[in-house]
PDB file of N, CA, C and O in Angstrom:
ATOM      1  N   UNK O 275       7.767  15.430   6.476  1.00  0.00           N
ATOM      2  CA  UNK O 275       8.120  16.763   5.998  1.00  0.00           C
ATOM      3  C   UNK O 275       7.860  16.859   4.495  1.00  0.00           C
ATOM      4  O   UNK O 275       7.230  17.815   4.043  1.00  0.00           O
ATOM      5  N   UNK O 276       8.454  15.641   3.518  1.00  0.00           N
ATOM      6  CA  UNK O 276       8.092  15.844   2.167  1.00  0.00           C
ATOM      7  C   UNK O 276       6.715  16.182   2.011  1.00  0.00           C
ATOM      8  O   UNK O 276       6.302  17.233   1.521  1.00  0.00           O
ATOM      9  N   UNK O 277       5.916  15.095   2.520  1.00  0.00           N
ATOM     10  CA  UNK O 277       4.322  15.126   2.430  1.00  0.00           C
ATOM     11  C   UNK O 277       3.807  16.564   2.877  1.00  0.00           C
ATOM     12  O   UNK O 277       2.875  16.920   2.156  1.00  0.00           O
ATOM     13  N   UNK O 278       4.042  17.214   3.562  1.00  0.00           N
ATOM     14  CA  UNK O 278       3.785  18.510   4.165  1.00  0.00           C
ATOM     15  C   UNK O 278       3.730  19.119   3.336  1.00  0.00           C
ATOM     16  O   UNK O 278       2.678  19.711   3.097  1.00  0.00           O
ATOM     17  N   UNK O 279       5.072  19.279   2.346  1.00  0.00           N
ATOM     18  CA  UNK O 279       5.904  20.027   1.528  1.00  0.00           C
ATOM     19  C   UNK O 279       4.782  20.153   0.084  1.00  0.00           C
ATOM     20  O   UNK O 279       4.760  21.133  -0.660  1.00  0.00           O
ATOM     21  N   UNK O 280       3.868  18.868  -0.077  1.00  0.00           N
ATOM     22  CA  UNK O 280       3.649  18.660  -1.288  1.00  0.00           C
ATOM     23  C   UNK O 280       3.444  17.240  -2.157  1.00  0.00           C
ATOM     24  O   UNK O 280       2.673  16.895  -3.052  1.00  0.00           O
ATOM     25  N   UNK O 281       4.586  16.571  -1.393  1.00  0.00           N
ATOM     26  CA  UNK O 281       5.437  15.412  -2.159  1.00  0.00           C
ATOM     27  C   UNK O 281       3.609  14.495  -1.932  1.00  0.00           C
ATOM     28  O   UNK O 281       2.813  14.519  -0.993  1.00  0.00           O
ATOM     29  N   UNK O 282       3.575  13.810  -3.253  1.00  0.00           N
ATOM     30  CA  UNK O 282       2.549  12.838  -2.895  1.00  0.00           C
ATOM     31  C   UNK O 282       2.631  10.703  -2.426  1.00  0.00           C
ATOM     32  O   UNK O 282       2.094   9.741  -1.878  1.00  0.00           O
ATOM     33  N   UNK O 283       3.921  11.301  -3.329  1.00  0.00           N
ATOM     34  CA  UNK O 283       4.526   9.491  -3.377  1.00  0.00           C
ATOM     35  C   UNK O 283       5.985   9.434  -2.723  1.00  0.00           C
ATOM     36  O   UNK O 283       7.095   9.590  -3.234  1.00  0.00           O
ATOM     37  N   UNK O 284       5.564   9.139  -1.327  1.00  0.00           N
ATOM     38  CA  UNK O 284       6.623   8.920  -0.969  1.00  0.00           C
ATOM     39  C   UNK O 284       7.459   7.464  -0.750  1.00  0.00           C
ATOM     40  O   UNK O 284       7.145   6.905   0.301  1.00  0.00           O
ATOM     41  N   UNK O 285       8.444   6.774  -1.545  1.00  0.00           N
ATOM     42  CA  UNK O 285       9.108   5.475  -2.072  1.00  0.00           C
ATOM     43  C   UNK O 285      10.440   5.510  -1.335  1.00  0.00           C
ATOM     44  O   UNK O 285      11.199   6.047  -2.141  1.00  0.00           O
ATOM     45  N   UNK O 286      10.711   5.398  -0.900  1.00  0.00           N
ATOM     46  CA  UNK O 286      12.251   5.071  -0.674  1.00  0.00           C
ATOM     47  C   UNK O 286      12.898   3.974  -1.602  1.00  0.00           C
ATOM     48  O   UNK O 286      12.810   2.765  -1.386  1.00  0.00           O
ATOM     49  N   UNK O 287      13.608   4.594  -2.742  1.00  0.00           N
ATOM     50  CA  UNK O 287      14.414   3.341  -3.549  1.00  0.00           C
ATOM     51  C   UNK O 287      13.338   2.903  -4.764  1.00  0.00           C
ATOM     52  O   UNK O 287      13.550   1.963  -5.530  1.00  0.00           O
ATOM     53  N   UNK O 288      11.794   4.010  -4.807  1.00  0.00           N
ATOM     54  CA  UNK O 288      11.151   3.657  -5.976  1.00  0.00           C
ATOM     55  C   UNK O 288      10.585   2.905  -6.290  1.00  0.00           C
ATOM     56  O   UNK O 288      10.426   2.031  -5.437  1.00  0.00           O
ATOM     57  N   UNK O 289      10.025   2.713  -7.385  1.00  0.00           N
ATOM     58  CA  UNK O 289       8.927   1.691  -7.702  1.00  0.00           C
ATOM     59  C   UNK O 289       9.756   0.437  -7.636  1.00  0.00           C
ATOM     60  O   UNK O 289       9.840  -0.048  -6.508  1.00  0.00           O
ATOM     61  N   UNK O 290      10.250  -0.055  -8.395  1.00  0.00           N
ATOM     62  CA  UNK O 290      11.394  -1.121  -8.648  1.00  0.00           C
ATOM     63  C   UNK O 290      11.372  -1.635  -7.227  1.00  0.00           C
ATOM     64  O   UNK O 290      10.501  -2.432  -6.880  1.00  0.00           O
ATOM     65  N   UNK O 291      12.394  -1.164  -6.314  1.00  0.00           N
ATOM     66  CA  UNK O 291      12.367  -1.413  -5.097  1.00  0.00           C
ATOM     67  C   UNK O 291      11.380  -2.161  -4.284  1.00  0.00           C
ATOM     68  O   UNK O 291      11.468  -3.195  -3.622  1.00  0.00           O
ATOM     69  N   UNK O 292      10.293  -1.233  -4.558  1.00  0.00           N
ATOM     70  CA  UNK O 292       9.411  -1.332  -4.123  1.00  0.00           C
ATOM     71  C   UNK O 292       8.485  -3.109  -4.615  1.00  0.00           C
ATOM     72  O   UNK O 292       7.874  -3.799  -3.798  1.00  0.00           O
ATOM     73  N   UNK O 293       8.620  -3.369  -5.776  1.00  0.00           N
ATOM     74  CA  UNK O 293       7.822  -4.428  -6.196  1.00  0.00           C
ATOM     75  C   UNK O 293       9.154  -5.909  -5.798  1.00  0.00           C
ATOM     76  O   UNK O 293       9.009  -7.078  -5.441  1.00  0.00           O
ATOM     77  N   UNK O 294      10.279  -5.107  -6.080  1.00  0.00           N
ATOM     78  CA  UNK O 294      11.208  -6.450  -5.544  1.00  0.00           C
ATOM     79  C   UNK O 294      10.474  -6.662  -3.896  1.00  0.00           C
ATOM     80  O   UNK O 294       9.973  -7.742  -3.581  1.00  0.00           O
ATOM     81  N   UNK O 295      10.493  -5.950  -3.327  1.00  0.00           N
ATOM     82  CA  UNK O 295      10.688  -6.276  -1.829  1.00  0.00           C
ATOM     83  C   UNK O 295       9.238  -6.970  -1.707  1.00  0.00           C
ATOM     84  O   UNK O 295       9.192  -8.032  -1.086  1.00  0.00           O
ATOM     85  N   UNK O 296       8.174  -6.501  -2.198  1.00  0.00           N
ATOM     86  CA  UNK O 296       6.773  -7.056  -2.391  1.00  0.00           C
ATOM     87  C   UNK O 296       7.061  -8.731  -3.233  1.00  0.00           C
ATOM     88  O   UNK O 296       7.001  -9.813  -2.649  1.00  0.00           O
ATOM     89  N   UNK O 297       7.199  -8.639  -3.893  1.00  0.00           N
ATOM     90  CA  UNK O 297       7.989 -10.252  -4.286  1.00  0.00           C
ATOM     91  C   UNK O 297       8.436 -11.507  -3.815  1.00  0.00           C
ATOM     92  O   UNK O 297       8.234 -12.704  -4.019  1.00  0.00           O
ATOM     93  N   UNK O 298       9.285 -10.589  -2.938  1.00  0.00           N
ATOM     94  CA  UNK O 298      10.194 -11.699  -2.209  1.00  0.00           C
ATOM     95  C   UNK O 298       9.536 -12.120  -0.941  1.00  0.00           C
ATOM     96  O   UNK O 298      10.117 -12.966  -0.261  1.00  0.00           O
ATOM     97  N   UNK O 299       8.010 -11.473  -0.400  1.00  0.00           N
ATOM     98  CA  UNK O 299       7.520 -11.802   0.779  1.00  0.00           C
ATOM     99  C   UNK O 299       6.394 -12.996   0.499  1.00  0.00           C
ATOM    100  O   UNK O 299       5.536 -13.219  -0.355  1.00  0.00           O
ATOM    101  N   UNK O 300       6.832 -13.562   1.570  1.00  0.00           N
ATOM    102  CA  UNK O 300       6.179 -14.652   0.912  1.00  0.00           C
ATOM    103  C   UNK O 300       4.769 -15.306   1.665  1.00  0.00           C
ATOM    104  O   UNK O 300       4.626 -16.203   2.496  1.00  0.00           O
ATOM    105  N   UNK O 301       4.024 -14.606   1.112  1.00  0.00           N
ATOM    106  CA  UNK O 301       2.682 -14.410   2.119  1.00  0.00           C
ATOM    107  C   UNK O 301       1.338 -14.712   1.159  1.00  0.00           C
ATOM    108  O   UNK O 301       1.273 -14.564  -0.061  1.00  0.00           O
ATOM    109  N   UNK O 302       0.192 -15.220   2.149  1.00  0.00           N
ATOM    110  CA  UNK O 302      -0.666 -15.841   0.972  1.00  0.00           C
ATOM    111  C   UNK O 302      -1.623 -15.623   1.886  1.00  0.00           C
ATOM    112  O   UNK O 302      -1.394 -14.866   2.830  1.00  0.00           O
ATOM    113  N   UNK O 303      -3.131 -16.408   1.704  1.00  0.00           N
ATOM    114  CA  UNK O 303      -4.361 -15.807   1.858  1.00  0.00           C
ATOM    115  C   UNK O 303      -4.932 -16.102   3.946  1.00  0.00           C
ATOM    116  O   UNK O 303      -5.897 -15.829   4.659  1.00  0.00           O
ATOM    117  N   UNK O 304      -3.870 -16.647   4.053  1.00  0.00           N
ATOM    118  CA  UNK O 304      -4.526 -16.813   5.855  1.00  0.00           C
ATOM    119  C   UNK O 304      -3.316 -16.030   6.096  1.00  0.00           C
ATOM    120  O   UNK O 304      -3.062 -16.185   7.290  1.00  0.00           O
ATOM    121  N   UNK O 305      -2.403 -15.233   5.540  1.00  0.00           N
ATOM    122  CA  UNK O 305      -1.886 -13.951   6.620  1.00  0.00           C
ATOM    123  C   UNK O 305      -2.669 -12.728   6.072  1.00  0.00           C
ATOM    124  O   UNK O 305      -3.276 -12.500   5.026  1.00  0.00           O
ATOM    125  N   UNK O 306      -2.339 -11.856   7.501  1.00  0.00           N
ATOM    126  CA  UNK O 306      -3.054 -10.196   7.870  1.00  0.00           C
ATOM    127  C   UNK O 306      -1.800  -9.771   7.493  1.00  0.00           C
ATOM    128  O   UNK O 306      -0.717 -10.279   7.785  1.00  0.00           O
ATOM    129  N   UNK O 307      -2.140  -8.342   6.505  1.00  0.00           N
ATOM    130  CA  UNK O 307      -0.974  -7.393   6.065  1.00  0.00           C
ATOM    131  C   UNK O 307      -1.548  -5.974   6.474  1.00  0.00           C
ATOM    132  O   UNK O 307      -2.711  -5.574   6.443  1.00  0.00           O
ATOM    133  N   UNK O 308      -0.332  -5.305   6.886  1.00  0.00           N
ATOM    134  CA  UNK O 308      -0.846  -4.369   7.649  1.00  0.00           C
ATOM    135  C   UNK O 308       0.459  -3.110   6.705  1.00  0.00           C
ATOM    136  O   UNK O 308       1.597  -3.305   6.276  1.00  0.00           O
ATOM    137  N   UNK O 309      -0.143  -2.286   6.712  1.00  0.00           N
ATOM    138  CA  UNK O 309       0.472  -0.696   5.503  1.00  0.00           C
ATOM    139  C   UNK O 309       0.455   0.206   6.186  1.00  0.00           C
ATOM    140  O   UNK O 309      -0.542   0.563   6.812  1.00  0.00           O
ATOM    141  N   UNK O 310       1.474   0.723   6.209  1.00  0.00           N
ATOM    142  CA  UNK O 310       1.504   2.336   6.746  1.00  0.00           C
ATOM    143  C   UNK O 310       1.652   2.841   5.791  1.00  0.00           C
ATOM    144  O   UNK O 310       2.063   2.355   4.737  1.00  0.00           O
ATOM    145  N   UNK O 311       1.150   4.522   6.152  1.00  0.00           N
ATOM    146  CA  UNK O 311       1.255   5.305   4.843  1.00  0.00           C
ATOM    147  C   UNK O 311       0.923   4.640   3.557  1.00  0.00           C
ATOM    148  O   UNK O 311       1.899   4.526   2.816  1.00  0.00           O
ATOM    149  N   UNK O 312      -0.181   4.178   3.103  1.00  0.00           N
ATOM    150  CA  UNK O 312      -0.459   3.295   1.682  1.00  0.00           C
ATOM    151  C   UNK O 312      -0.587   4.397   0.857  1.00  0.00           C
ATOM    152  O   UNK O 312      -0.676   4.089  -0.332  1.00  0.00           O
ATOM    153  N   UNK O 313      -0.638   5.953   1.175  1.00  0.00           N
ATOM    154  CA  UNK O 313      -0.876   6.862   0.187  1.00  0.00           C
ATOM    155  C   UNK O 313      -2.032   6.445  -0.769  1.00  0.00           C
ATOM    156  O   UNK O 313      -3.095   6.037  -0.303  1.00  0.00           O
ATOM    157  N   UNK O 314      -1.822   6.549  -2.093  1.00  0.00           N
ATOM    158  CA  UNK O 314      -2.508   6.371  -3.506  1.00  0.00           C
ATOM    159  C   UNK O 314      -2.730   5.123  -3.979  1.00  0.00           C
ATOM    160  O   UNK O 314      -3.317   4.893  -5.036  1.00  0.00           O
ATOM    161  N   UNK O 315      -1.968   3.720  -2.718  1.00  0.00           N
ATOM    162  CA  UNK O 315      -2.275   2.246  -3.680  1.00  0.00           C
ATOM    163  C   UNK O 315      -1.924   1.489  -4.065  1.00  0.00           C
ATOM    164  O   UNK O 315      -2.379   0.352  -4.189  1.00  0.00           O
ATOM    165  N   UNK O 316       0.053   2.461  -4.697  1.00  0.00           N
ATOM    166  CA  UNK O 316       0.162   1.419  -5.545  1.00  0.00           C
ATOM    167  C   UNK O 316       0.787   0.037  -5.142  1.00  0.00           C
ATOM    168  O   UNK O 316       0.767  -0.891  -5.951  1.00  0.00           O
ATOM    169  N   UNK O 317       1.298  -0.094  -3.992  1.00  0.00           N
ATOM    170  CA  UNK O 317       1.754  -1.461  -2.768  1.00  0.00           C
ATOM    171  C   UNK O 317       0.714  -1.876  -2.434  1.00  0.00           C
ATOM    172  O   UNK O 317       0.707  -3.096  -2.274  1.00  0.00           O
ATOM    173  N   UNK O 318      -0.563  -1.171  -2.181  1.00  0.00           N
ATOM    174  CA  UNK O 318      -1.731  -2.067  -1.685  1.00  0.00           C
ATOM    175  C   UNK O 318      -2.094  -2.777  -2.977  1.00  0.00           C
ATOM    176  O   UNK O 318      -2.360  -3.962  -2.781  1.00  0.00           O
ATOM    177  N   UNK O 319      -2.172  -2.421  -4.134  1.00  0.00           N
ATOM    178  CA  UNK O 319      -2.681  -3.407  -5.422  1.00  0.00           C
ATOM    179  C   UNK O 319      -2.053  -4.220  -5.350  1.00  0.00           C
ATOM    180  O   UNK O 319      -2.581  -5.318  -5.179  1.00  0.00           O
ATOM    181  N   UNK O 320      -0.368  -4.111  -5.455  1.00  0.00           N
ATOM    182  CA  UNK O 320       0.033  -5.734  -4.966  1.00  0.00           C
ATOM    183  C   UNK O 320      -0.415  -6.131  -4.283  1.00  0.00           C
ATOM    184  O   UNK O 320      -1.525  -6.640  -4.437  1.00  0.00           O
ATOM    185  N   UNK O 321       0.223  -6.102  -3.165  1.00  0.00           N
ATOM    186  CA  UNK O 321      -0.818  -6.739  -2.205  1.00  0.00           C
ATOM    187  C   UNK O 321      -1.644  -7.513  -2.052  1.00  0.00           C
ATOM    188  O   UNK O 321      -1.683  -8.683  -1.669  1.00  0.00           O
ATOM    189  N   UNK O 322      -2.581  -6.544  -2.491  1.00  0.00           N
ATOM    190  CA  UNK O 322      -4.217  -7.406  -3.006  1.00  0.00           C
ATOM    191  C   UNK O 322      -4.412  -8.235  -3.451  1.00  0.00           C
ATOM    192  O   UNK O 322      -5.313  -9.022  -3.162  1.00  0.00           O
ATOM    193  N   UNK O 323      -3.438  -8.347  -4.501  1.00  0.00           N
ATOM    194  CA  UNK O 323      -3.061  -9.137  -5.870  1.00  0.00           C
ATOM    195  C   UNK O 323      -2.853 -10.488  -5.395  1.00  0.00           C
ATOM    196  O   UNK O 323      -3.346 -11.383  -6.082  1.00  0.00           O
ATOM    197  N   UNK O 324      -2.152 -10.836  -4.243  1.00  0.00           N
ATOM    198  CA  UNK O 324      -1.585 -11.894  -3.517  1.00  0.00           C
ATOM    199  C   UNK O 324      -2.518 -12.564  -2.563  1.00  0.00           C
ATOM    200  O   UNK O 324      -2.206 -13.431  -1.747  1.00  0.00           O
ATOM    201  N   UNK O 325      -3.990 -11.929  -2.817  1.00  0.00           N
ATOM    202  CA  UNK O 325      -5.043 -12.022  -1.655  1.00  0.00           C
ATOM    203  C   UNK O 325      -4.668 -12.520  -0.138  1.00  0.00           C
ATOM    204  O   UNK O 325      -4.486 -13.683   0.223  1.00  0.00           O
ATOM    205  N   UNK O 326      -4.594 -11.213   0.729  1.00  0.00           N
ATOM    206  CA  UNK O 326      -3.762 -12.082   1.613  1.00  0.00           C
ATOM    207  C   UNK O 326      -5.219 -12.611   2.796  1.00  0.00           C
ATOM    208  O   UNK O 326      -6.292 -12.880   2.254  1.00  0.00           O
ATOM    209  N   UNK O 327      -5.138 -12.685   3.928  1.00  0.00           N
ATOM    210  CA  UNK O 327      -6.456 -13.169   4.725  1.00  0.00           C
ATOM    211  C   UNK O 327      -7.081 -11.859   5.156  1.00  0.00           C
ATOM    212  O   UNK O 327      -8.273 -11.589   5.302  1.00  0.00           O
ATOM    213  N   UNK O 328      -6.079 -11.159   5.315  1.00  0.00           N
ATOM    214  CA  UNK O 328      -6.681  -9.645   5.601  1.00  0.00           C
ATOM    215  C   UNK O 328      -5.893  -8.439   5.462  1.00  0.00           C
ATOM    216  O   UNK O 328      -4.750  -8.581   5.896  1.00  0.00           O
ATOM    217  N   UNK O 329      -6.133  -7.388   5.026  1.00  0.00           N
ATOM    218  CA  UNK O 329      -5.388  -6.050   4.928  1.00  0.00           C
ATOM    219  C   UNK O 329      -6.035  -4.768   5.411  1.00  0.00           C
ATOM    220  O   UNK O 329      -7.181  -4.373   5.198  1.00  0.00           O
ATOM    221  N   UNK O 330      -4.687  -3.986   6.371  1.00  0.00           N
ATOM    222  CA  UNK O 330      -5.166  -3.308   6.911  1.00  0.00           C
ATOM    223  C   UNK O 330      -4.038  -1.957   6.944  1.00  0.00           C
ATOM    224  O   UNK O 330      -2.956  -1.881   7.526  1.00  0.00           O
ATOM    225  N   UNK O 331      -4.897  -0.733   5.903  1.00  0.00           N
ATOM    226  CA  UNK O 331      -3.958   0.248   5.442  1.00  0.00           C
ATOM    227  C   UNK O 331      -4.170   1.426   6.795  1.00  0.00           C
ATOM    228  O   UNK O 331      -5.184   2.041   7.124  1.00  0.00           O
ATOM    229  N   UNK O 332      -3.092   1.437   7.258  1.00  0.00           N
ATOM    230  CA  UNK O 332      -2.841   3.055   8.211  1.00  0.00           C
ATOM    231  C   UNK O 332      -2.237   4.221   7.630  1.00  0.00           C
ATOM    232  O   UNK O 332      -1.013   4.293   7.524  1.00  0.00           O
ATOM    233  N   UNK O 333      -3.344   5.550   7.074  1.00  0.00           N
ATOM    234  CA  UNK O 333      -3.281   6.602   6.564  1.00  0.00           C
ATOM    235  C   UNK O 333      -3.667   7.174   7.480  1.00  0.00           C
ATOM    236  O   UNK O 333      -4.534   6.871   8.300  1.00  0.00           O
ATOM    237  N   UNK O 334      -2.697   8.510   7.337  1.00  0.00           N
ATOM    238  CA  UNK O 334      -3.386   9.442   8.487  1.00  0.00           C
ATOM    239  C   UNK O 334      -3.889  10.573   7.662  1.00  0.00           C
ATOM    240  O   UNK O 334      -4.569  11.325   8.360  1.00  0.00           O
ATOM    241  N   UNK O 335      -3.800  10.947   6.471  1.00  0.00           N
ATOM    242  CA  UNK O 335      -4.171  11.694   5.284  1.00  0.00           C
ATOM    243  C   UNK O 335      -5.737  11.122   5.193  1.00  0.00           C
ATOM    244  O   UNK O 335      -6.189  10.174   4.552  1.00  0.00           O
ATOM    245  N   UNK O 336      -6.280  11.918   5.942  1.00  0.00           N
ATOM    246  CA  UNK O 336      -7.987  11.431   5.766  1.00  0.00           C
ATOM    247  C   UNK O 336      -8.414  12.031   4.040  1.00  0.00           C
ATOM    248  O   UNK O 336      -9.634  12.124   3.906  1.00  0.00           O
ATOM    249  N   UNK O 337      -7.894  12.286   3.223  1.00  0.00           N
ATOM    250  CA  UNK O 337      -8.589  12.516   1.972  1.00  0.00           C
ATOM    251  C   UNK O 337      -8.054  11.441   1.544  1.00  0.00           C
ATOM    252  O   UNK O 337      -8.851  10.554   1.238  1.00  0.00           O
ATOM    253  N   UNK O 338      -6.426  11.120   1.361  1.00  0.00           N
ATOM    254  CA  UNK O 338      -5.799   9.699   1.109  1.00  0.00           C
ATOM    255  C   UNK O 338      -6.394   8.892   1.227  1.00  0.00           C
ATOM    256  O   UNK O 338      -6.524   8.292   0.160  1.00  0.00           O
ATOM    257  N   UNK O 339      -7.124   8.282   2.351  1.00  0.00           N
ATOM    258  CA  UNK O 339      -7.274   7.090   3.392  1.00  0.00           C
ATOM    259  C   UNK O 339      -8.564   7.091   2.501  1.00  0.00           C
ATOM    260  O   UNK O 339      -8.924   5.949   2.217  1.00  0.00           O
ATOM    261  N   UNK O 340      -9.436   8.206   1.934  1.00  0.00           N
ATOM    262  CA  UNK O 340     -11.474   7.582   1.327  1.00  0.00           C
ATOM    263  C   UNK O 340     -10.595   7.326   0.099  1.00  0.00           C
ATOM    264  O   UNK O 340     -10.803   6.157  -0.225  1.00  0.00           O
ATOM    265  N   UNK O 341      -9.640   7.929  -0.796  1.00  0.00           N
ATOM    266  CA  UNK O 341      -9.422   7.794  -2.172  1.00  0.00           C
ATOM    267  C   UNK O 341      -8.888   6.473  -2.240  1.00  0.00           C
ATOM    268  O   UNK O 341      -9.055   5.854  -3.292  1.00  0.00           O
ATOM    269  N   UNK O 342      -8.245   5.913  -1.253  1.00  0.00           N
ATOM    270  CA  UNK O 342      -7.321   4.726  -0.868  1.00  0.00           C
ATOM    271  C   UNK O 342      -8.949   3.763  -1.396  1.00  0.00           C
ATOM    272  O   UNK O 342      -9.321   3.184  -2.417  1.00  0.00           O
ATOM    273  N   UNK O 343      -9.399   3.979  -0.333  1.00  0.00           N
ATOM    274  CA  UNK O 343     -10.489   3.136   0.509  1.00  0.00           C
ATOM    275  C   UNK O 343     -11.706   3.241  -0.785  1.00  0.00           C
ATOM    276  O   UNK O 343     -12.498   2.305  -0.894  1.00  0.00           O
ATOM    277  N   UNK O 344     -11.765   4.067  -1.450  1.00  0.00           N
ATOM    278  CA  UNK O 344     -12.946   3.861  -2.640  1.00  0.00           C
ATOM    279  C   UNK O 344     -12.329   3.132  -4.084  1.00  0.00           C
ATOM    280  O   UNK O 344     -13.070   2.691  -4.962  1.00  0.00           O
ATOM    281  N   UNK O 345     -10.790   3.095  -4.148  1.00  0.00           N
ATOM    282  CA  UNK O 345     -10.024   2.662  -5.386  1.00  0.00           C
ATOM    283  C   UNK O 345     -10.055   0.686  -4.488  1.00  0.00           C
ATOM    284  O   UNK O 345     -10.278  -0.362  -5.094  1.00  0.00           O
ATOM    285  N   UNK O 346      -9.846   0.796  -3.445  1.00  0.00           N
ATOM    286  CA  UNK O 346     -10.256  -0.518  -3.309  1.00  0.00           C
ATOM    287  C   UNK O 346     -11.208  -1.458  -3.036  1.00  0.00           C
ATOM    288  O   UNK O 346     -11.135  -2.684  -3.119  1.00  0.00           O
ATOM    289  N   UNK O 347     -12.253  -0.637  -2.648  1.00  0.00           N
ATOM    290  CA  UNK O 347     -13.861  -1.145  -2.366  1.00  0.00           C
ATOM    291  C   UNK O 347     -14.623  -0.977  -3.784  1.00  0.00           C
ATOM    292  O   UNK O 347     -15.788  -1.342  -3.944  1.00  0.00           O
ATOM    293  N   UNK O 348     -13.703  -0.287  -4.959  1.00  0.00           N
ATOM    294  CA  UNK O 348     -14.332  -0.218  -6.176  1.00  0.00           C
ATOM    295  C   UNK O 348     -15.324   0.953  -6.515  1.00  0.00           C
ATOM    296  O   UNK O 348     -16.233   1.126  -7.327  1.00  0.00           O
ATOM    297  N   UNK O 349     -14.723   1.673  -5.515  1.00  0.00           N
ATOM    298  CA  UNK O 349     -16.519   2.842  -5.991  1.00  0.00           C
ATOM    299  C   UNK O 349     -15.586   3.763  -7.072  1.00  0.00           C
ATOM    300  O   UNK O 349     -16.106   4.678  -7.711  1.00  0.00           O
TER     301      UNK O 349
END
């Protein structure tokens, strides 16, 4: 409904939150990470950051999902 509404970043509990809980997982380059809603990125850059064996973002925002998908393929 937010997203409908407008809202672009949707966080529950915020950035903060957000990088603790990314932190504390403790995952490295032979696990698959899998994202819902990755929106704009900024959990997938972690992420990334941690190189995991594979990542795999589920957007259903098809303009999201190329802007997602070109900020991480580098174009």
């Amino acid at each position: 409904i937010l997203a409908k509404m407008g809202k672009k970043v949707l966080r529950p509990g915020g950035r903060e939150l957000t990088n603790r809980l990314i932190k504390s997982l403790d995952f490295n380059e032979t696990d698959d990470v899998v994202e819902f809603a990755p929106g704009i990125g900024h959990t997938a850059r972690i992420i990334l950051s941690k190189h995991p064996h594979k990542y795999t973002g589920i957007e259903l925002n098809e303009e999201a999902a190329k802007k997602l998908s070109d900020k991480i393929n580098g174009a």
